[in-house]
């Protein structure tokens, strides 16, 4: 590993440990030439996941975009957004598909939010399903109440 201070091509590893649930490795290194210490991270490189949008366009999966949408729905609610995003991202990566529709991702989010927090679920669904009026909200709330009574 090239030293970021002096540019020397060699360094030695002082310490290695897994981070982010074992999906990457943090290494503490020391430059052989100047003695400066620095940290590197190794992450498994995966094939890019493409998202097929409603309008037919395609874009690369963006974790931050997913996280921001969920954050807005879960604002001031008792939901571990980071765990939810990580769960969805892991499912997408482990599915080994190279392309997925935005609709499928939205359904994954709604399915998890429905089980975690009804308020966050309705907030997300109202944007995702483009609720047009109060009756649509009421219909969705009625479905949630019916599901809770059946459990």
C-alpha atoms as one frame of an Amber mdcrd trajectory, in Angstrom:
protein
   0.000   0.000   0.000   1.414   3.364  -1.008   2.092   5.784   1.867  -0.171
   8.869   1.654   2.559  11.034   3.295   5.795  10.241   1.479   4.540   8.078
  -1.396   6.732   5.093  -0.542   5.357   1.902  -2.124   5.710  -0.313   0.976
   3.979  -0.379   4.337   3.464  -2.976   7.001   0.182  -3.971   8.635   0.088
  -3.308  12.383  -3.516  -4.326  13.071  -6.483  -5.748  11.123 -10.080  -6.018
  12.247 -13.462  -6.542  10.604 -15.919  -3.635  10.535 -19.557  -3.205   9.445
 -20.611  -6.729  10.352 -17.640  -8.289   8.604 -18.326  -6.751   5.192 -15.043
  -4.815   5.237 -11.653  -4.885   6.951  -9.926  -1.977   8.659  -6.129  -2.133
   8.570  -3.755   0.062  10.561  -0.511   0.453   8.605   2.927   1.972   9.069
   5.121   3.268   6.267   8.420   1.372   6.080  10.264   4.477   4.875   8.950
   7.461   6.916   7.310   5.642   9.844   3.975   7.484   9.559   0.846   5.506
  10.404  -2.376   5.461   8.384  -5.579   3.468   8.089  -6.964   1.640   5.064
 -10.256  -0.141   4.475 -10.828  -3.149   2.263 -14.343  -3.649   0.926 -15.627
  -6.507  -1.200 -16.323  -5.231  -4.678 -19.706  -6.289  -6.009 -21.302  -5.971
  -9.410 -23.308  -2.747  -9.650 -27.042  -3.072  -9.139 -29.202  -1.214 -11.647
 -32.603   0.171 -10.679 -35.327   0.279 -13.337 -37.397   3.430 -12.710 -41.133
   3.898 -13.386 -40.387   6.044 -16.449 -38.257   3.271 -17.961 -34.908   4.904
 -17.223 -32.143   3.077 -15.407 -29.740   4.260 -12.718 -27.289   2.630 -10.338
 -28.605   1.677  -6.909 -27.937   4.521  -4.494 -27.922   3.562  -0.824 -28.024
   7.209   0.257 -31.143   7.848  -1.821 -32.873   4.860  -0.231 -31.766   5.956
   3.237 -33.013   9.534   2.717 -36.454   8.330   1.635 -36.750   6.089   4.670
 -35.416   8.823   6.979 -38.161  11.213   5.864 -40.840   8.615   6.584 -39.342
   7.685   9.955 -38.593  11.186  11.195 -39.145  11.356  14.980 -40.237   7.701
  15.032 -38.616   4.779  16.920 -37.203   3.045  13.839 -33.560   2.010  13.399
 -33.200   3.393   9.876 -29.598   2.256   9.462 -30.519  -1.346  10.280 -33.485
  -1.196   7.908 -31.376   0.162   5.031 -28.629  -2.391   5.722 -31.211  -5.212
   5.720 -32.666  -4.134   2.365 -29.246  -3.565   0.825 -28.057  -7.003   1.991
 -31.149  -8.642   0.530 -30.552  -6.899  -2.800 -26.868  -7.853  -2.918 -27.542
 -11.446  -1.854 -30.289 -11.862  -4.452 -27.555 -11.834  -7.118 -29.762  -9.931
  -9.571 -28.169  -7.203 -11.648 -31.369  -5.212 -12.155 -34.395  -4.552  -9.949
 -37.381  -2.266 -10.350 -37.897   0.718  -8.069 -41.349  -0.749  -7.403 -39.808
  -3.897  -5.902 -37.503  -1.840  -3.675 -40.452   0.289  -2.554 -42.436  -2.836
  -1.700 -39.503  -4.180   0.317 -39.391  -0.935   2.318 -43.154  -0.887   2.854
 -43.239  -4.521   3.945 -40.609  -3.888   6.624 -42.111  -0.572   7.761 -45.562
  -2.170   8.029 -44.122  -4.574  10.613 -41.947  -1.992  12.406 -44.009   1.192
  12.711 -47.474   1.952  11.309 -46.961   5.726  11.246 -43.719   5.459   9.259
 -45.387   2.960   6.953 -48.296   5.323   6.168 -45.901   8.236   5.634 -43.792
   6.216   3.206 -46.818   4.703   1.452 -48.434   8.120   0.985 -45.471   9.292
  -1.070 -44.645   5.956  -2.706 -48.214   5.190  -3.774 -48.971   8.852  -4.479
 -52.074   9.133  -2.300 -54.418  11.617  -3.988 -56.911  12.310  -1.197 -57.936
  11.654   2.396 -60.016   8.617   1.408 -56.872   6.856   0.187 -55.235   7.522
   3.556 -58.285   6.186   5.368 -58.351   3.040   3.230 -54.710   2.336   4.082
 -55.302   2.990   7.791 -58.283   0.636   7.715 -56.078  -2.107   6.202 -53.531
  -1.619   9.006 -56.240  -1.840  11.671 -57.660  -5.003  10.078 -54.180  -6.589
   9.955 -53.579  -5.804  13.639 -56.917  -7.326  14.681 -56.116 -10.539  12.769
 -52.754 -10.965  14.538
